[in-house]
Tab-separated table of C-alpha atoms in Angstrom:
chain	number	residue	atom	x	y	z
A	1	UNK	CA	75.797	-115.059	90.440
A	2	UNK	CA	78.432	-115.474	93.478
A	3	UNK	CA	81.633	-116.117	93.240
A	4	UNK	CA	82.416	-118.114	95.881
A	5	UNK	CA	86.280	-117.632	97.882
A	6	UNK	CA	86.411	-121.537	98.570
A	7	UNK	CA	88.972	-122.508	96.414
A	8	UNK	CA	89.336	-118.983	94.472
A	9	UNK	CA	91.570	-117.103	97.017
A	10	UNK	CA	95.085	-118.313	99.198
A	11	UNK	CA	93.352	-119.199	102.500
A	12	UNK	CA	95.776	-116.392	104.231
A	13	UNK	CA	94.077	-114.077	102.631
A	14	UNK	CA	90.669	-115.397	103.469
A	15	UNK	CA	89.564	-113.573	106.836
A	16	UNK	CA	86.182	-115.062	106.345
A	17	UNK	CA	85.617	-118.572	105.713
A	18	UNK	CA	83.624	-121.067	107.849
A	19	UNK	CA	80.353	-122.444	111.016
A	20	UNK	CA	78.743	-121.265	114.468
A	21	UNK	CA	79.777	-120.111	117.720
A	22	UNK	CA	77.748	-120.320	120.956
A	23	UNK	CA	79.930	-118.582	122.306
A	24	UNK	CA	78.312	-114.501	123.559
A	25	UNK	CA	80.235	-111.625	122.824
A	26	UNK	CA	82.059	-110.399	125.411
A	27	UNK	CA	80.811	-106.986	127.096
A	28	UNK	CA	82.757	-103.568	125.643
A	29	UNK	CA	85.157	-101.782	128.122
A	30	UNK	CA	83.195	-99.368	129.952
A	31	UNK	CA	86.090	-96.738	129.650
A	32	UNK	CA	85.370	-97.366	125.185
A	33	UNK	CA	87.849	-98.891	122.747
A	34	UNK	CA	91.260	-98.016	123.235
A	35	UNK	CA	92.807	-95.118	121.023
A	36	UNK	CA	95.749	-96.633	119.161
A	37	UNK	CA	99.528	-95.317	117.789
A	38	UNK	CA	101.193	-96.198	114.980
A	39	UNK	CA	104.485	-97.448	116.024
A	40	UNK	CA	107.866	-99.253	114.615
A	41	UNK	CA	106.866	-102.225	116.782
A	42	UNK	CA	102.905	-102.030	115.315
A	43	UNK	CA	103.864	-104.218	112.266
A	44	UNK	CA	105.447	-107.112	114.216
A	45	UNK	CA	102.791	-106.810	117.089
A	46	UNK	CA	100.093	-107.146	114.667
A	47	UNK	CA	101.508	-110.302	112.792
A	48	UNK	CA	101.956	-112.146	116.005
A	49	UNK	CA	98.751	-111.498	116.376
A	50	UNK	CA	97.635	-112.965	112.913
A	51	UNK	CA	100.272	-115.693	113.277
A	52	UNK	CA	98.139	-117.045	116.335
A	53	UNK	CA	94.872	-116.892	114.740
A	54	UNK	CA	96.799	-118.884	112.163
A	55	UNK	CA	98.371	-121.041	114.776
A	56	UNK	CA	94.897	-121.640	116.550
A	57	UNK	CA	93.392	-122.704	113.179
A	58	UNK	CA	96.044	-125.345	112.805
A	59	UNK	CA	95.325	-126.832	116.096
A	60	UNK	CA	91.642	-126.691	116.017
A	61	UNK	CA	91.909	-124.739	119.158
A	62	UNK	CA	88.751	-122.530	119.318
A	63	UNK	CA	88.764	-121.293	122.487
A	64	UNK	CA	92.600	-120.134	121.340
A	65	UNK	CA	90.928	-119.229	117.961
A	66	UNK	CA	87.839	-116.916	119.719
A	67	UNK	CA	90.740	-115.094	121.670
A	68	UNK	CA	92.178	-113.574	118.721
A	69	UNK	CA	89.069	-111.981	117.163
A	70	UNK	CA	86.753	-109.512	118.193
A	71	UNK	CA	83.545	-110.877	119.184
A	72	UNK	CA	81.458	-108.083	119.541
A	73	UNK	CA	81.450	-107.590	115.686
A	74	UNK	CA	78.617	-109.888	114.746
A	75	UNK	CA	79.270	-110.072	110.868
A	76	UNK	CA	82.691	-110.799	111.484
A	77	UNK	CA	82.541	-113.114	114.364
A	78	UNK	CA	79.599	-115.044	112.297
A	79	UNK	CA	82.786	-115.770	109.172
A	80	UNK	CA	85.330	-116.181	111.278
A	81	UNK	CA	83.636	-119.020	112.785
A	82	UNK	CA	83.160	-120.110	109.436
A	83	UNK	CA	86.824	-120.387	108.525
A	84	UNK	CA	87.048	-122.570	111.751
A	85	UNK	CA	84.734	-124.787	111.282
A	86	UNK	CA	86.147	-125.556	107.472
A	87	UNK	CA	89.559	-125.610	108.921
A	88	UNK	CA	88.592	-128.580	111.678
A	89	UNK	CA	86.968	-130.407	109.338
A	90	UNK	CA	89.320	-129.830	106.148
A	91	UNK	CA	92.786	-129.520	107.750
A	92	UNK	CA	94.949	-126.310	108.026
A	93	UNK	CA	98.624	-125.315	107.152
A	94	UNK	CA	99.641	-121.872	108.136
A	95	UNK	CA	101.371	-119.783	105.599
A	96	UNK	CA	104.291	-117.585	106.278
A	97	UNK	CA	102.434	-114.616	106.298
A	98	UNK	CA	104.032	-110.765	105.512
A	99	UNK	CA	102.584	-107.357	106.717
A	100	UNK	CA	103.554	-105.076	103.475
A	101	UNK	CA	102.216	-101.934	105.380
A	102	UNK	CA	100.439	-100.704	108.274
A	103	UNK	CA	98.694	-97.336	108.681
A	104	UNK	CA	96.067	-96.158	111.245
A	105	UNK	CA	92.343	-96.063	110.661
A	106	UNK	CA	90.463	-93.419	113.162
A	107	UNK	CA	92.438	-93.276	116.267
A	108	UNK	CA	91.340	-96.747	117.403
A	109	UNK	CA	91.979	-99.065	114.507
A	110	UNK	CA	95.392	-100.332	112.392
A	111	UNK	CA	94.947	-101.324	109.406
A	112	UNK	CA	97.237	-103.992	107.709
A	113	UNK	CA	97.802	-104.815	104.061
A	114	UNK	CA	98.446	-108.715	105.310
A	115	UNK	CA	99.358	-111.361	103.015
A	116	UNK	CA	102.144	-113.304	100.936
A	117	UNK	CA	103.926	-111.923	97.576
A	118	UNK	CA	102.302	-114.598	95.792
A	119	UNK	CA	98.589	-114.353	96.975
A	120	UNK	CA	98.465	-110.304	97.412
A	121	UNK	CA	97.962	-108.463	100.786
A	122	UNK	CA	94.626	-107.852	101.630
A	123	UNK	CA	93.407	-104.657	104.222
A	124	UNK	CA	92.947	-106.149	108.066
A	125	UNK	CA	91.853	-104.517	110.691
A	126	UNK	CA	93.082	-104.838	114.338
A	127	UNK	CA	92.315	-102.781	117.344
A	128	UNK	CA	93.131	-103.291	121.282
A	129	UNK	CA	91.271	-105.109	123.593
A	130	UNK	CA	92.569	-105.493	127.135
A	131	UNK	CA	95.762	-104.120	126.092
A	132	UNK	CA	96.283	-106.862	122.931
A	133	UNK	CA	95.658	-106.626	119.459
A	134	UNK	CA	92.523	-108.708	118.025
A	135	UNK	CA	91.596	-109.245	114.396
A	136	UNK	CA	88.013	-106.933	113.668
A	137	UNK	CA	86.552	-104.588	111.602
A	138	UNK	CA	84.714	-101.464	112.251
A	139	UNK	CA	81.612	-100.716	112.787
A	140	UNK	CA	79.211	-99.531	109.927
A	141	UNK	CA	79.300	-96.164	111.911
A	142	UNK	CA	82.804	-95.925	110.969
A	143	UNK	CA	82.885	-96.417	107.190
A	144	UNK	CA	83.288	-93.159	106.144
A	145	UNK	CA	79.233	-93.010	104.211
A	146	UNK	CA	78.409	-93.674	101.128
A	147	UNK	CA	80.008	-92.429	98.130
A	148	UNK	CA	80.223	-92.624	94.180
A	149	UNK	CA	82.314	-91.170	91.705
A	150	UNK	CA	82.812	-92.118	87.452
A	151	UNK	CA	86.371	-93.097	86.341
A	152	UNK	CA	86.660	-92.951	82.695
A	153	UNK	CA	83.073	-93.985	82.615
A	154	UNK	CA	82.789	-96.526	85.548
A	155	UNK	CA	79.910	-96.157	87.779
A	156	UNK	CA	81.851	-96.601	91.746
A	157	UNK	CA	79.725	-96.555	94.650
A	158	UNK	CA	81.660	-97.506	97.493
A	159	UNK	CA	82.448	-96.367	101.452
A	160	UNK	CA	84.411	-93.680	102.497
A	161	UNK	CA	86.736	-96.134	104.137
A	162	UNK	CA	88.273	-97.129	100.767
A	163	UNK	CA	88.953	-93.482	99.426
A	164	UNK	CA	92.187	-94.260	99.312
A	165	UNK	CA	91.934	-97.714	97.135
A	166	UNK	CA	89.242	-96.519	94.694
A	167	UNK	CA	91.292	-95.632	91.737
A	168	UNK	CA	92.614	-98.476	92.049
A	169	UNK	CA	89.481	-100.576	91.795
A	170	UNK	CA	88.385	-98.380	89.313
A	171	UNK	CA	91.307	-98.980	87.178
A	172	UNK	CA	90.873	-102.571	87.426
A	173	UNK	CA	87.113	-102.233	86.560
A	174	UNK	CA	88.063	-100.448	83.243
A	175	UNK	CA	90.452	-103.052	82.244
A	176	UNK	CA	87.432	-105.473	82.924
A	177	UNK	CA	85.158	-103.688	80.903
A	178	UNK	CA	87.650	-103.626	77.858
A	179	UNK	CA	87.961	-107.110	78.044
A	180	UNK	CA	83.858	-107.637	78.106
A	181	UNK	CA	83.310	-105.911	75.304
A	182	UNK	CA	86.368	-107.736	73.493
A	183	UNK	CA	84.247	-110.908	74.209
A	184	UNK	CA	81.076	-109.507	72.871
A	185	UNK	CA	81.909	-109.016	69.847
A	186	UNK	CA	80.188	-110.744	66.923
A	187	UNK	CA	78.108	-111.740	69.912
A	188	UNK	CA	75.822	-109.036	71.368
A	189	UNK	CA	76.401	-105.296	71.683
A	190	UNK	CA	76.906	-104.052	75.353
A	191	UNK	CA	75.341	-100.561	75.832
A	192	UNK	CA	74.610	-100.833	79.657
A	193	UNK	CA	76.520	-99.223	82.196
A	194	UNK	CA	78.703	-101.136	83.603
A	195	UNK	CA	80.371	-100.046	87.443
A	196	UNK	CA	81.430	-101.912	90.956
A	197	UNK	CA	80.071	-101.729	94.203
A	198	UNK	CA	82.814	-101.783	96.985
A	199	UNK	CA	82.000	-103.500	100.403
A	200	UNK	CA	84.495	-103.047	102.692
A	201	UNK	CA	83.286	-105.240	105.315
A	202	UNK	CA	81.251	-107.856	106.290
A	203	UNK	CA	78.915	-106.324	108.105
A	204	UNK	CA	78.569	-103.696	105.322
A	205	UNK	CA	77.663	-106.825	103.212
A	206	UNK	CA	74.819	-107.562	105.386
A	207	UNK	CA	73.754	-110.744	106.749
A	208	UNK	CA	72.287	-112.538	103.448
A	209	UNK	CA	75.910	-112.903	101.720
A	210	UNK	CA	77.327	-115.925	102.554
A	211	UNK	CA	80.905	-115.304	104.227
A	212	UNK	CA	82.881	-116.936	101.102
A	213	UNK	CA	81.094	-114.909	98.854
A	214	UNK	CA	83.686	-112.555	96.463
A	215	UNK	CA	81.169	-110.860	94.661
A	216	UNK	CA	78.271	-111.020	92.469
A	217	UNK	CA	76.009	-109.917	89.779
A	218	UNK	CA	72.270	-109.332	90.222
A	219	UNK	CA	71.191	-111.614	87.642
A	220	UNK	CA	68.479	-111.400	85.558
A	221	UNK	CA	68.311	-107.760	86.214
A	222	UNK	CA	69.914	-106.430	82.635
A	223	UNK	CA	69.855	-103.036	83.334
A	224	UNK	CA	71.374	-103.157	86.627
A	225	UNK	CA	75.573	-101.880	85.852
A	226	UNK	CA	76.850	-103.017	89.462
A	227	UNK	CA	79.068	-105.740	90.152
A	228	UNK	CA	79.498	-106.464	93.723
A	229	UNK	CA	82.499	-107.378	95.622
A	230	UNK	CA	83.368	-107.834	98.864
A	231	UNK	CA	86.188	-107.239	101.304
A	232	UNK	CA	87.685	-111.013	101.732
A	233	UNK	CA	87.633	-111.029	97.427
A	234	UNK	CA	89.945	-108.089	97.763
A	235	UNK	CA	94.213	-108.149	97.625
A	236	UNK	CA	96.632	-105.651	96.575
A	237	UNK	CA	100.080	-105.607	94.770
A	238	UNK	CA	103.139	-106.548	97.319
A	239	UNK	CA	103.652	-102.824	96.641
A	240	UNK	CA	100.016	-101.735	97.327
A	241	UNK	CA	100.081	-100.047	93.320
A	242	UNK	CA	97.201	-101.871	92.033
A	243	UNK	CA	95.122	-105.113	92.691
A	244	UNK	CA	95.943	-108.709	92.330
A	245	UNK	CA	95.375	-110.765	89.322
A	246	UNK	CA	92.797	-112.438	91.222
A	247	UNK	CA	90.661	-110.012	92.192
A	248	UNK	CA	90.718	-108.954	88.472
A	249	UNK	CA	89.252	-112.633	88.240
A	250	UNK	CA	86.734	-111.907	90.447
A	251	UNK	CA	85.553	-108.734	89.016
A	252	UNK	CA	86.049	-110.910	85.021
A	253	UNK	CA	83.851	-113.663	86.219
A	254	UNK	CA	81.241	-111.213	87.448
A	255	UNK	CA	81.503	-108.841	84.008
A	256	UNK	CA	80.792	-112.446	82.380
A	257	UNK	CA	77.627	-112.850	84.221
A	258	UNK	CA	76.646	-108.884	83.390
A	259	UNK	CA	77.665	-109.658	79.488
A	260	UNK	CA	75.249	-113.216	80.258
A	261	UNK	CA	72.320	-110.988	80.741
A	262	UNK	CA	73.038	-108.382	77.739
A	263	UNK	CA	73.559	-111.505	76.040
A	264	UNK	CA	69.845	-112.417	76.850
A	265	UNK	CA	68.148	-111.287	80.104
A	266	UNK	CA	67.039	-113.776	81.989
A	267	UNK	CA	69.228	-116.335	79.855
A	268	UNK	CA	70.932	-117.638	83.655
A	269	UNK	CA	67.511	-118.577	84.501
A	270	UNK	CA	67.231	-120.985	81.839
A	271	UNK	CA	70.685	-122.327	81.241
A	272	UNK	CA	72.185	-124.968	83.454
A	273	UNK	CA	74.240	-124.447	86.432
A	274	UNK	CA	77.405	-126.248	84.529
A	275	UNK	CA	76.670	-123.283	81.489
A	276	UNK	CA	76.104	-120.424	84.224
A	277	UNK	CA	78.835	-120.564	86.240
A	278	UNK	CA	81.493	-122.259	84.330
A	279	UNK	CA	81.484	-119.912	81.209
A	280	UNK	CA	82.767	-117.025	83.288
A	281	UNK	CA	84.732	-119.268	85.859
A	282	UNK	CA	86.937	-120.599	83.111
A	283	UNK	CA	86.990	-117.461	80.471
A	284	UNK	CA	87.190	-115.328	83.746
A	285	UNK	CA	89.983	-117.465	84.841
A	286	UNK	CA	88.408	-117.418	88.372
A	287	UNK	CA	90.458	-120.854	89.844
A	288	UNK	CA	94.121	-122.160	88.313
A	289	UNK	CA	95.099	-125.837	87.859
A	290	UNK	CA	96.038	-126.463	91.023
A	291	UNK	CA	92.876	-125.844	92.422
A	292	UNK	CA	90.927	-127.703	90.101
A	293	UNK	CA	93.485	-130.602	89.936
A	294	UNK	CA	92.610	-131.262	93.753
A	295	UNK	CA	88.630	-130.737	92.794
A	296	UNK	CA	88.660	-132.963	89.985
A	297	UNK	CA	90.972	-135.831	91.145
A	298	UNK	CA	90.025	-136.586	94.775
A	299	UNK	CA	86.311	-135.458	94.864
A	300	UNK	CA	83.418	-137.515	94.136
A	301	UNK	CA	81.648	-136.412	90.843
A	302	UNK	CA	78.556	-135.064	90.832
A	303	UNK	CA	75.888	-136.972	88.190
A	304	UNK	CA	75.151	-134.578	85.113
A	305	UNK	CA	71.894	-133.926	86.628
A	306	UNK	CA	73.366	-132.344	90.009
A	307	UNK	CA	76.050	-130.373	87.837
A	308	UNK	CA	72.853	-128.942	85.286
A	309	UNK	CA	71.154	-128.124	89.123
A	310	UNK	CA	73.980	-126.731	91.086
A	311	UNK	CA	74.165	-127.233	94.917
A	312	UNK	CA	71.147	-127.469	96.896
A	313	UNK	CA	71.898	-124.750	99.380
A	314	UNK	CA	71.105	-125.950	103.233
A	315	UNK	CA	71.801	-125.128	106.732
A	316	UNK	CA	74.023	-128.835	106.153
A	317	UNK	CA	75.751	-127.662	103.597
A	318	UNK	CA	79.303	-127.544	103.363
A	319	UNK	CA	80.147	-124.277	102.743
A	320	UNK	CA	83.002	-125.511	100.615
A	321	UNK	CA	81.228	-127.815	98.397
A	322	UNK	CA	79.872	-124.295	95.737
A	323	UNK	CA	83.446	-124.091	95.056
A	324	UNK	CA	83.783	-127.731	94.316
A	325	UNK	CA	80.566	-127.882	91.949
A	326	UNK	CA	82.623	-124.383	90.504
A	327	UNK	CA	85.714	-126.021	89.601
A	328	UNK	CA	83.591	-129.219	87.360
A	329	UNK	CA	81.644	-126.743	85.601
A	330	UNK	CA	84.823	-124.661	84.544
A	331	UNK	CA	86.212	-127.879	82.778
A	332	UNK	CA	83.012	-129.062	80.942
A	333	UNK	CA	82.898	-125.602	79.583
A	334	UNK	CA	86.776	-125.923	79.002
A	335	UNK	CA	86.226	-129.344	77.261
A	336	UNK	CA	83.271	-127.188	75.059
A	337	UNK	CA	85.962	-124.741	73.869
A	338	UNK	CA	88.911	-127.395	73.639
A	339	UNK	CA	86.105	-130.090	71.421
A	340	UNK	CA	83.709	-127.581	69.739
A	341	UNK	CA	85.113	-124.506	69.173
A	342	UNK	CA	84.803	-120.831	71.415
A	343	UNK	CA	81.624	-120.111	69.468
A	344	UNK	CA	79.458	-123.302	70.845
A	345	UNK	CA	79.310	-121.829	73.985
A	346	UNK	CA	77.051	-118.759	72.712
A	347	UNK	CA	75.166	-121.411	70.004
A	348	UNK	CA	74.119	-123.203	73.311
A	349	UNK	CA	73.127	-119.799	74.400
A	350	UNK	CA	71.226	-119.215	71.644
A	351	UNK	CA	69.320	-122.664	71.850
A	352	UNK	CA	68.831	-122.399	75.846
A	353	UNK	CA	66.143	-119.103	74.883
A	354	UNK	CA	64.132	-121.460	72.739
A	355	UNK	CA	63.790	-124.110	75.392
A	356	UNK	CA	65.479	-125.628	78.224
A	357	UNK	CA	65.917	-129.413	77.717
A	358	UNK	CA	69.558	-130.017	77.259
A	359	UNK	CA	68.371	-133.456	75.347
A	360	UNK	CA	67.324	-131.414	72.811
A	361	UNK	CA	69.705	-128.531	72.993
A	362	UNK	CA	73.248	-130.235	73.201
A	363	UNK	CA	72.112	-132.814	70.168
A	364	UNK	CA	71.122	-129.672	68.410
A	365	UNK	CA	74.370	-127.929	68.962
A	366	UNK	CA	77.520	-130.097	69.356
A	367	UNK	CA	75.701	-133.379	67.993
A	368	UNK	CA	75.629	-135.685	70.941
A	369	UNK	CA	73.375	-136.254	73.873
A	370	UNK	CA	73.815	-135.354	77.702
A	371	UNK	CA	75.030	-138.277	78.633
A	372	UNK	CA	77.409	-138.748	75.762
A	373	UNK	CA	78.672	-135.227	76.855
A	374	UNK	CA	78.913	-136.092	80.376
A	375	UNK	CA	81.207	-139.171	79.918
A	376	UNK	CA	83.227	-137.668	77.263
A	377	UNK	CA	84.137	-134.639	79.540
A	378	UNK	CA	85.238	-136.776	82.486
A	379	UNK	CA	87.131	-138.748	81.030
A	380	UNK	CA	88.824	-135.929	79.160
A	381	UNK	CA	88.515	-134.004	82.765
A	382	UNK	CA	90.648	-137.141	84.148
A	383	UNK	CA	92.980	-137.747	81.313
A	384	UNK	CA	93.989	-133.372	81.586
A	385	UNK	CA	93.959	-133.076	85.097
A	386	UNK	CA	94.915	-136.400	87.099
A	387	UNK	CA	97.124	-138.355	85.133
């Protein structure tokens, strides 16, 4: 399943969030990108630069907006016009912003661990255009290849680009797979690999993930060990030592999906969207209170029937509204574990590979009907998180 970055990740840390540009890419210097130095002036430079972007986003200025990112990286352009289009429609508040460290990348890139203390710095990439920094990424040329390595038993395949981060994915990977197989137990036994897949940018994510996806799980596939994540999902430490707490989220809610299918394969196929995704959003701890105080008190609910469907994906939809159906199922299976007990959860599990009508699953399980369960958890829903 995706995890989507709507509502998962501070939005200054979200390079890739929002609609379409007409707008062509402008041609490439004929004298080839310009070659770059690391100075004590690069840090500063490159923030100003950010704090534009930022500053165009606020405005709803696009044409400001378009003259702060590269164009000519169609991936990239593709999500950054993404994050404007959410950011006209929604509002936008720039946030003080911090460069923590800045290093080169080839001789033509600088590379940025960007971000606040609180929300974790996350790896941009800037190069010169016409003598002025602009937000990119490079190209798929300039990755570094393909790699893979085992730490401690977790599969990595990942781009050369991140041979400097890997251990430290990798140690948050372990620490995820020690906490799945704390979960299985008494459950189901876990014997698959288990490993990450690192994509360092969005074109390396290719053009079927959505731009505020943060990673997924091929589902349904058991015997498949990857979970993948992508570049916008990942922040670092203020001191660059490890990951953030919320990219371990990421990589939790993920596992949860992986321990879904060793669970039962095929089990997300049958359960409902409200059981899929909100098992691992709220055990995974994917979104905090905040987030889902603004979901559940000044969004419209969706019926029982639209939360057991998920969103109907469309050209029309809002690209923020996944998050929004995210945040309602964590808190119905919240309410399950607050009214029920932790072990409901896998009973409805267990009922869902017999058959798939929740008006005979739910009675069978927690005694009462959908529609009992439906009211019940809003009001509950209400009563917790709006009053």
């Amino acid at each position: 399943m995706r995890s989507p970055l709507s509502l998962l990740i501070p939005l200054v840390i979200v390079v890739s969030l929002a609609a379409c540009s007409t707008a062509a890419p402008p041609a490439t210097s004929p004298s080839g990108p310009e070659k770059v130095a690391i100075t004590d002036k690069t840090a500063p430079e490159l923030l100003a630069a950010y704090n534009a972007s930022q500053s165009a986003l606020a405005k709803k200025d696009l044409t400001g907006f378009q003259a702060t990112i590269d164009l000519t990286r169609a991936a990239f352009r593709r999500c950054q016009t993404e994050t404007f289009d959410i950011a006209s429609r929604q509002g936008f508040s720039p946030i003080d912003a911090k460069i923590a460290k800045v290093e080169p990348y080839l001789d033509t890139y600088a590379r940025a661990y960007l971000g606040t203390d609180a929300g974790g710095y996350s790896r941009i990439y800037f190069r010169r255009e016409a003598g002025k920094w602009i937000r990119t990424e490079p190209l798929e040329a300039e990755l570094g290849g393909d790699k893979s390595k085992t730490v401690n038993g977790l599969q990595l395949t990942y781009f050369g680009i991140d041979d400097d981060v890997i251990d430290k994915y990798a140690a948050a990977g372990n620490e995820v797979r020690t906490f799945l197989l704390k979960q299985a137990e008494g459950h189901t036994t876990t014997g698959q690999a288990f490993g990450l897949r690192i994509f360092p940018t969005r074109g390396a994510a290719g053009p079927n993930v959505a731009c505020g996806t943060a990673g997924f799980h091929l589902t349904n596939v058991p015997n498949d060990p990857f979970i993948r994540l992508f570049s916008n999902a990942l922040s670092f430490r203020p001191d660059v030592s490890a990951v953030t707490e919320t990219t371990s989220s990421i990589i939790r809610h993920e596992g949860l999906h992986w321990l879904q299918d060793q669970f039962s394969p095929s089990i997300t196929a049958r359960m409902p969207f409200w059981m899929v995704e909100g098992w691992p959003d709220y055990i995974g701890q994917s979104r905090g209170t905040a987030t889902k105080k603004i979901v559940l008190c000044n969004t419209p609910t969706p019926t029982y029937k639209q939360l057991e469907d998920g969103v109907l994906q469309t050209p029309e939809t809002p690209p923020e509204l996944p998050g929004q159906y995210y945040s309602f199922a964590n808190t119905m299976v919240e309410y399950v574990y607050v009214t029920y007990g932790p072990n409901a959860y896998w009973d409805l599990m267990t009922v869902y590979k017999a058959g798939v009508d929740a008006k005979v699953n739910l009675p069978k399980v927690i005694g009462v009907t959908p529609e009992a369960f439906y009211s019940a958890w809003l009001a509950w829903a209400k009563k917790t998180y709006c009053n």
